[in-house]
Amino acid sequence: MAKDHAGGPEDLENLIAEVLEAYPAKAQKKRAKHLSVAGATSEDADAVTGIASKCDTVKSNIKSVPGVMTIRGCAYAGSKGVVWGPIKDMVHISHGPVGCGHYSWSQRRNYYTGKTGVDSFVTMQFTTDFQEKDIVFGGDKKLEKTIDEINELFPLSKGITIQSECPIGLIGDDIEAVSKKKNKEINKTIVPVRCEGFRGVSQSLGHHIANDAVRDWIFEQPESEATKAFEPGPYDVNIIGDYNIGGDAWASRILLEEIGLNVIGCWSGDATLAEMERAPKAKLNLIHCYRSMNYICRYMEEKYSIGWMEYNFFGPTQIEASLRAIGAKFDETIQANVEKVIAKYRPLVDGILAKYKPRLEGKSVMLYVGGLRPRHVVTAYDDLGMVIAGTGYEFAHNDDYKRTGHYVKEGTLIYDDVTGYELEKFIEKIRPDLVGSGIKEKYPVQKMGIPFRQMHSWDYSGPYHGYDGFAIFARDMDMAINNPVWGLFDAPWDKAPIAAE
């Protein structure tokens, strides 16, 4: 941390005030509500969430200030890019101009098994490619033709989703009517998703809309013959909200199956339509990304009486805690298996910590990511002896910050929907040893002479879930921080000024 802002919470409050001075008074007032410093956890804090007094006061899920560089996405990105896109045996149509579809094409590393273009379509892009005449006269007929072509070219696809881009909501295309018509004609599941980008304040509403589409067009439809024939067992569980970035869902599945559970669905990473259809037959839903999938878990609890719980497989401390919490939902056999699995991997954990903790202990980290990672990965850094200097979300809601209080320590800088300017100034003043954020932040931070890891897609590495994932995580953090390249150049502000001629 820079000398002028070293110290405790008061110094960070001063830093926030200093950064906000660059804004006009009205913008200062708005942005001040999104920036804070975590206080001590209240004595009467919830035993599960551990609400920290000041994390709970950060404003979130509010429209970004016009004119600032927000890092948020849109509702279309939340639906197509997060929830529906990784369903591998369905074709997902980006309904509208080609641009949205192109920039959502296979950027998240949602690993899957299958033959691309035959029975799996995650990395393929389908668009109705709107032109001016489609905006004027409507695109329903074009959408019907696109569905017919997809059905002819890819007969093994199990269904189709229609992901609406902004113009669809503006011109009023009736994608629901098209879906019902084509469902009868081709006898496949067709799901219309009203995720026009202008809806809501971020990609978060896109998650909610996508969940509602699962409810209305998957669960509320007549059961398929395969779903009727499925025989549930006492240990059946669903993994919900794991998108298999770099193989994360596979790592989670291995652990759950090792303790004796039967994963009947893992969606939407490496998922099939059949897994979604049979999800209501599980005994328990295990939710990884709370923000994107809590809606459908709550619905299944209300409609089918399926309990749900969050879990965290980042780092050995949370892996052990999560496995024991999951085991407590089942019988003594599963609980005994949990202890066996924890004991089995303990030598691996000891080896990882012996190798990397001396190299990483005391190093500071600033995080800024979407979804759950600004809180879930905190404990993985803690396990390595690293310190979280700041963390925040792109599209969190108030309950996300409540949950964050359970993970962060007093004096942690908290920022919601942080602007490009704010994040750069915070990093410049705090000078952490590592920043974990997205691709847009990667190169400016590295040019500041600060190591960086891309924490949306693991910087082309992973998985980071599970015990083996922790070994990869520790290696990657060490590789970033202790890379000798950082000693080979000076940060711009350390260079001597060029004398005028």
XYZ file of C-alpha atoms in Angstrom:
501
model
C 0.000 0.000 0.000
C 1.237 3.484 -0.780
C 2.611 5.353 2.195
C -0.042 8.075 2.071
C -2.798 5.507 2.417
C -1.223 2.849 4.598
C -2.997 1.897 7.785
C -6.508 0.963 8.817
C -10.086 1.692 7.787
C -9.737 5.427 8.312
C -7.009 5.610 5.672
C -9.193 3.702 3.222
C -12.133 6.024 3.920
C -9.809 8.907 3.085
C -8.748 7.118 -0.090
C -12.393 6.747 -1.154
C -12.983 10.462 -0.529
C -9.872 11.373 -2.513
C -10.891 9.247 -5.514
C -14.433 10.655 -5.499
C -13.120 14.223 -5.689
C -12.643 13.787 -9.450
C -16.429 13.572 -9.961
C -19.037 16.349 -10.071
C -20.981 16.688 -6.808
C -23.996 14.707 -8.044
C -21.852 11.804 -9.256
C -19.852 11.880 -6.007
C -23.032 11.479 -3.985
C -24.200 8.550 -6.100
C -20.898 6.696 -6.231
C -20.155 7.167 -2.510
C -23.017 4.771 -1.720
C -21.220 1.981 -3.617
C -17.853 2.300 -1.847
C -17.077 1.368 1.734
C -14.732 -0.375 4.144
C -15.770 -3.612 5.855
C -16.265 -3.192 9.572
C -16.060 -5.788 12.298
C -18.670 -8.517 12.076
C -21.589 -7.731 14.357
C -21.947 -9.858 17.472
C -25.513 -10.674 16.496
C -24.593 -11.448 12.904
C -26.300 -14.317 11.178
C -24.524 -17.602 11.926
C -24.588 -18.607 8.259
C -23.864 -15.358 6.451
C -21.855 -13.610 9.192
C -23.040 -10.202 8.027
C -20.372 -7.539 8.433
C -21.773 -4.185 9.429
C -20.363 -2.168 6.539
C -20.580 -4.779 3.760
C -24.319 -4.716 4.351
C -24.537 -0.967 3.686
C -22.978 -0.982 0.201
C -25.579 -0.023 -2.415
C -25.893 -2.468 -5.291
C -28.043 -3.511 -8.249
C -28.591 0.147 -9.157
C -28.237 1.693 -12.601
C -24.666 2.733 -13.380
C -23.866 6.442 -13.513
C -24.017 7.626 -17.152
C -20.637 8.680 -18.470
C -18.505 6.425 -16.277
C -16.852 3.294 -17.623
C -18.787 0.457 -16.003
C -17.582 -3.122 -16.455
C -21.079 -4.616 -16.369
C -22.727 -6.657 -19.077
C -26.354 -6.758 -20.232
C -29.350 -9.052 -19.705
C -28.600 -10.882 -22.968
C -25.080 -11.612 -21.675
C -26.518 -12.939 -18.413
C -28.879 -15.313 -20.178
C -27.013 -16.443 -23.268
C -23.469 -16.076 -21.998
C -24.006 -17.536 -18.538
C -27.104 -19.638 -17.938
C -28.230 -21.049 -21.289
C -25.081 -20.977 -23.417
C -23.313 -23.921 -21.714
C -26.275 -26.317 -22.201
C -24.375 -28.409 -24.692
C -26.965 -30.402 -26.666
C -29.207 -27.422 -27.405
C -28.647 -24.804 -30.099
C -28.824 -21.236 -28.794
C -29.906 -18.630 -31.340
C -28.819 -15.021 -30.845
C -31.937 -13.416 -32.279
C -31.022 -9.992 -33.652
C -28.012 -8.324 -35.298
C -24.791 -10.296 -35.642
C -22.751 -8.136 -33.238
C -24.141 -9.386 -29.921
C -23.834 -12.972 -31.060
C -20.278 -12.540 -32.289
C -19.055 -11.000 -29.055
C -20.767 -13.685 -26.962
C -19.175 -16.463 -28.984
C -17.320 -18.990 -26.845
C -15.536 -16.561 -24.537
C -16.113 -18.328 -21.193
C -14.298 -21.679 -21.568
C -17.354 -23.758 -20.649
C -15.742 -27.183 -21.101
C -17.952 -30.016 -22.308
C -17.788 -33.563 -23.618
C -19.300 -34.465 -26.959
C -18.772 -34.032 -30.682
C -19.001 -30.363 -31.631
C -21.507 -29.827 -34.406
C -22.994 -33.270 -33.951
C -24.410 -33.541 -30.438
C -22.766 -30.532 -28.716
C -22.962 -26.893 -29.764
C -21.469 -24.741 -26.982
C -18.653 -23.260 -29.064
C -20.800 -22.721 -32.150
C -22.603 -19.451 -32.831
C -26.055 -19.138 -34.387
C -27.652 -15.800 -35.231
C -30.595 -14.548 -37.246
C -28.303 -11.728 -38.453
C -30.847 -8.885 -38.487
C -30.626 -6.355 -41.282
C -32.445 -3.036 -41.670
C -35.441 -4.646 -43.404
C -35.873 -7.031 -40.457
C -36.123 -4.082 -38.076
C -38.764 -2.495 -40.314
C -40.836 -5.564 -41.194
C -40.111 -7.863 -38.245
C -38.037 -11.008 -37.913
C -40.568 -13.730 -37.072
C -40.394 -15.371 -40.491
C -36.608 -15.187 -40.473
C -36.567 -16.842 -37.060
C -38.824 -19.648 -38.299
C -36.543 -20.221 -41.273
C -33.489 -20.252 -38.982
C -35.069 -22.909 -36.762
C -35.907 -25.037 -39.823
C -32.316 -24.793 -41.076
C -30.902 -25.702 -37.662
C -33.199 -28.702 -37.403
C -32.099 -29.894 -40.860
C -28.367 -29.287 -40.344
C -28.154 -30.570 -36.755
C -30.749 -33.331 -36.339
C -29.172 -34.597 -33.070
C -29.745 -31.323 -31.261
C -32.276 -31.828 -28.459
C -33.759 -28.358 -28.531
C -33.333 -24.684 -29.316
C -33.354 -21.493 -27.272
C -34.090 -18.049 -28.704
C -31.959 -15.419 -26.975
C -33.482 -12.000 -27.706
C -31.220 -9.060 -28.426
C -32.289 -5.438 -27.915
C -34.159 -4.854 -31.211
C -36.527 -7.777 -30.545
C -38.133 -6.069 -27.575
C -38.324 -2.767 -29.465
C -40.036 -4.065 -32.618
C -42.230 -6.635 -30.840
C -41.291 -9.952 -32.475
C -43.552 -12.668 -31.045
C -40.881 -15.244 -30.206
C -43.293 -17.125 -27.923
C -45.711 -17.761 -30.791
C -42.869 -18.892 -33.036
C -41.621 -21.242 -30.312
C -45.018 -22.877 -29.826
C -45.517 -23.253 -33.574
C -42.101 -24.789 -34.203
C -42.370 -27.063 -31.182
C -45.373 -28.725 -32.790
C -43.740 -28.877 -36.223
C -40.336 -30.334 -35.297
C -41.290 -31.926 -31.943
C -38.338 -30.451 -30.064
C -38.101 -28.197 -27.022
C -38.064 -24.548 -28.131
C -37.422 -21.971 -25.397
C -38.030 -18.233 -26.006
C -35.969 -16.060 -23.658
C -36.924 -12.386 -23.327
C -33.416 -11.282 -22.385
C -33.168 -8.089 -24.440
C -30.000 -6.313 -23.377
C -31.728 -3.133 -22.233
C -33.642 -4.957 -19.492
C -32.458 -4.293 -15.957
C -29.253 -2.592 -14.872
C -26.786 -5.408 -15.577
C -26.459 -9.038 -16.622
C -28.075 -10.004 -13.316
C -31.626 -9.598 -14.620
C -30.624 -11.809 -17.555
C -29.869 -14.587 -15.064
C -33.307 -14.158 -13.497
C -35.060 -14.118 -16.869
C -33.162 -17.251 -17.918
C -34.196 -18.992 -14.671
C -37.809 -18.065 -15.331
C -37.503 -19.528 -18.837
C -36.267 -22.811 -17.331
C -39.288 -22.781 -15.036
C -41.862 -21.980 -17.723
C -40.514 -23.884 -20.737
C -38.788 -26.871 -19.126
C -40.323 -27.645 -15.727
C -43.883 -26.552 -16.499
C -44.064 -28.609 -19.703
C -45.238 -32.256 -19.898
C -42.534 -34.743 -18.828
C -40.578 -36.454 -21.593
C -40.540 -40.251 -21.760
C -36.898 -40.278 -20.601
C -37.749 -38.201 -17.537
C -40.699 -40.450 -16.688
C -38.445 -43.494 -16.930
C -35.760 -42.024 -14.657
C -35.697 -43.735 -11.256
C -34.484 -41.426 -8.465
C -32.275 -42.636 -5.627
C -31.677 -41.503 -2.031
C -28.372 -39.789 -2.798
C -29.339 -37.880 -5.962
C -28.157 -34.267 -6.114
C -27.985 -31.483 -8.677
C -25.037 -29.133 -9.087
C -26.633 -25.798 -9.939
C -24.830 -22.678 -11.169
C -21.478 -24.233 -12.062
C -20.521 -23.376 -15.627
C -17.489 -25.673 -15.834
C -14.978 -22.898 -16.438
C -11.746 -24.735 -17.166
C -13.324 -27.958 -15.867
C -14.509 -26.686 -12.446
C -17.773 -28.639 -12.501
C -15.933 -31.869 -13.252
C -13.699 -31.287 -10.211
C -16.769 -30.682 -8.037
C -18.511 -33.748 -9.402
C -15.505 -35.948 -8.589
C -15.587 -34.911 -4.928
C -19.347 -35.324 -4.571
C -19.270 -38.762 -6.148
C -16.312 -39.745 -3.967
C -18.407 -39.174 -0.854
C -21.132 -41.366 -2.311
C -23.591 -38.905 -3.849
C -25.080 -39.353 -7.303
C -24.934 -36.203 -9.431
C -27.948 -36.469 -11.730
C -27.577 -32.969 -13.163
C -24.841 -30.381 -13.438
C -26.118 -27.297 -15.124
C -25.446 -25.416 -16.991
C -21.788 -26.462 -17.388
C -21.419 -29.630 -19.516
C -25.178 -30.124 -19.127
C -27.809 -31.706 -21.320
C -31.463 -30.870 -21.679
C -32.310 -34.224 -20.070
C -30.359 -33.254 -16.923
C -32.436 -30.103 -16.599
C -35.698 -31.980 -17.161
C -34.987 -34.525 -14.411
C -33.634 -31.970 -11.913
C -36.900 -31.932 -9.878
C -36.304 -35.595 -8.976
C -33.159 -34.860 -6.922
C -33.026 -34.927 -3.135
C -30.878 -31.792 -2.809
C -29.765 -28.875 -4.966
C -26.183 -27.722 -4.409
C -25.779 -24.175 -5.677
C -22.374 -22.805 -6.544
C -23.128 -19.429 -8.153
C -25.823 -18.050 -5.867
C -26.448 -14.870 -7.819
C -27.206 -16.530 -11.139
C -29.246 -19.554 -10.068
C -30.813 -19.004 -6.638
C -34.118 -18.190 -8.338
C -34.624 -21.655 -9.829
C -33.448 -23.321 -6.602
C -36.064 -21.390 -4.641
C -38.701 -22.372 -7.181
C -37.801 -26.066 -6.930
C -37.970 -25.807 -3.159
C -41.470 -24.300 -3.310
C -42.818 -26.518 -6.101
C -41.070 -29.859 -5.494
C -39.909 -29.535 -1.843
C -36.250 -29.949 -2.849
C -33.910 -28.325 -0.335
C -30.941 -26.312 -1.497
C -27.699 -25.057 -0.029
C -24.646 -23.125 -1.151
C -21.247 -24.760 -1.259
C -17.717 -23.517 -1.838
C -14.967 -25.741 -3.243
C -12.279 -23.035 -3.461
C -9.400 -23.906 -1.129
C -9.107 -26.710 1.461
C -10.747 -24.839 4.357
C -13.995 -24.271 2.482
C -13.849 -27.646 0.733
C -13.808 -29.386 4.115
C -16.522 -27.145 5.544
C -18.724 -27.614 2.479
C -18.277 -31.376 2.320
C -19.232 -31.698 5.994
C -22.250 -29.417 5.548
C -23.387 -31.431 2.539
C -22.793 -34.708 4.367
C -24.952 -33.489 7.250
C -27.919 -33.479 4.861
C -27.583 -37.241 4.365
C -27.051 -40.359 6.488
C -24.081 -41.629 8.484
C -22.677 -43.489 5.485
C -22.195 -40.267 3.534
C -20.867 -38.476 6.621
C -18.264 -41.206 7.160
C -17.277 -40.983 3.492
C -16.776 -37.241 3.871
C -14.184 -37.763 6.606
C -12.430 -40.422 4.533
C -12.198 -38.110 1.529
C -10.912 -35.214 3.632
C -8.262 -37.484 5.173
C -7.330 -38.840 1.745
C -6.516 -35.401 0.357
C -4.893 -33.927 3.468
C -1.341 -35.010 2.443
C -1.886 -33.291 -0.922
C -3.000 -30.095 0.816
C -0.019 -30.219 3.191
C 2.319 -30.577 0.232
C 0.763 -27.627 -1.607
C 0.960 -25.386 1.454
C 4.534 -26.435 2.211
C 5.578 -25.497 -1.312
C 3.637 -22.306 -1.959
C 2.691 -20.714 1.365
C 6.256 -19.522 2.146
C 6.348 -17.847 -1.279
C 2.896 -16.208 -1.014
C 2.309 -15.519 2.681
C 1.550 -11.885 3.435
C 1.013 -10.954 -0.218
C -1.990 -8.667 -0.771
C -4.746 -9.186 -3.337
C -7.473 -7.001 -4.818
C -10.419 -8.697 -6.503
C -13.127 -7.423 -8.828
C -15.219 -10.068 -10.534
C -18.844 -10.931 -11.234
C -20.878 -13.700 -9.654
C -19.604 -15.366 -6.496
C -15.835 -15.170 -6.830
C -15.253 -11.883 -4.970
C -16.184 -13.794 -1.806
C -15.724 -17.487 -2.574
C -12.061 -17.326 -3.629
C -11.163 -15.203 -0.582
C -10.685 -18.293 1.575
C -8.436 -19.951 -1.004
C -6.132 -16.934 -0.723
C -6.461 -17.103 3.076
C -5.322 -20.739 2.994
C -2.125 -19.588 1.263
C -1.565 -16.869 3.856
C -2.464 -14.057 1.462
C -4.408 -10.935 2.456
C -7.480 -9.521 0.681
C -7.047 -5.750 0.454
C -10.209 -5.080 -1.535
C -13.047 -6.918 -3.240
C -16.260 -6.134 -5.088
C -18.819 -7.251 -7.653
C -19.959 -6.106 -11.058
C -23.636 -7.000 -10.603
C -24.222 -8.129 -7.013
C -27.396 -7.596 -4.993
C -27.594 -6.640 -1.340
C -27.691 -10.261 -0.154
C -24.395 -10.929 -1.944
C -22.713 -8.267 0.162
C -24.285 -9.741 3.270
C -22.666 -13.043 2.417
C -19.364 -11.324 1.669
C -19.171 -10.195 5.281
C -18.647 -13.799 6.309
C -15.452 -14.058 4.259
C -13.642 -10.706 4.420
C -11.831 -9.208 7.389
C -12.345 -5.819 8.983
C -10.640 -3.072 7.004
C -11.209 -4.606 3.563
C -12.065 -2.080 0.847
C -15.476 -2.887 -0.670
C -16.579 -1.534 -4.056
C -19.714 -2.205 -6.091
C -19.955 -1.642 -9.871
C -16.600 0.116 -9.592
C -15.748 2.383 -12.504
C -12.579 1.995 -14.540
C -11.237 5.217 -13.041
C -12.007 4.222 -9.438
C -10.480 0.769 -9.746
C -7.329 2.136 -11.360
C -6.896 4.737 -8.610
C -7.536 2.226 -5.831
C -4.942 -0.128 -7.313
C -2.472 2.703 -7.840
C -2.732 3.856 -4.215
C -3.001 0.487 -2.479
C -0.385 -1.170 -4.700
C -1.420 -4.796 -4.029
C 0.868 -7.679 -4.910
C -1.814 -9.176 -7.163
C -5.062 -8.126 -8.859
C -7.704 -10.670 -9.885
C -10.314 -9.332 -12.282
C -11.458 -9.554 -15.921
C -9.894 -9.289 -19.334
C -10.669 -5.561 -19.680
C -8.673 -4.813 -16.534
C -5.778 -7.191 -17.197
C -3.500 -5.156 -19.425
C -3.838 -1.727 -17.764
C -2.967 -3.352 -14.430
C 0.030 -5.156 -15.858
C 1.229 -1.873 -17.363
C 1.166 -0.497 -13.827
C 3.752 -3.134 -12.946
C 1.326 -5.236 -10.879
C 0.817 -8.996 -11.386
C -2.630 -9.995 -12.615
C -4.788 -13.115 -12.890
C -7.924 -13.210 -15.020
C -10.490 -14.484 -12.517
C -13.445 -14.809 -14.897
C -11.964 -17.673 -16.909
C -8.803 -18.534 -14.922
C -6.479 -16.993 -17.516
C -6.692 -20.117 -19.712
C -5.830 -22.344 -16.748
C -7.952 -24.268 -14.260
C -9.834 -25.945 -12.844
C -9.646 -24.124 -9.506
C -12.355 -26.145 -7.711
C -11.502 -29.073 -5.490
C -8.225 -30.307 -4.061
C -6.469 -30.777 -7.393
C -7.815 -27.392 -8.419
C -6.259 -25.813 -5.335
C -2.864 -27.085 -6.475
C -3.372 -25.363 -9.831
C -4.656 -22.208 -8.133
C -1.601 -21.995 -5.829
C 0.767 -22.577 -8.738
C -0.882 -19.883 -10.848
C -0.809 -17.273 -8.086
C 2.858 -18.016 -7.408
C 3.638 -17.898 -11.111
C 2.017 -14.467 -11.390
C 3.419 -12.817 -8.265
C 6.934 -14.262 -8.257
C 7.562 -13.997 -11.962
C 10.933 -12.219 -12.396
C 9.525 -10.102 -15.237
C 8.177 -7.569 -12.722
C 11.712 -6.570 -11.808
C 12.691 -5.864 -15.392
C 10.782 -2.634 -15.950
C 9.744 0.450 -14.018
C 6.189 1.565 -13.485
C 5.376 4.791 -15.387
C 5.316 6.924 -12.227
C 8.772 5.646 -11.201
C 10.438 6.861 -14.387
C 12.375 10.102 -14.401
C 10.557 12.924 -16.240
C 11.842 13.699 -19.712
C 13.586 17.094 -19.713
C 12.222 19.659 -22.160
C 14.653 20.657 -24.914
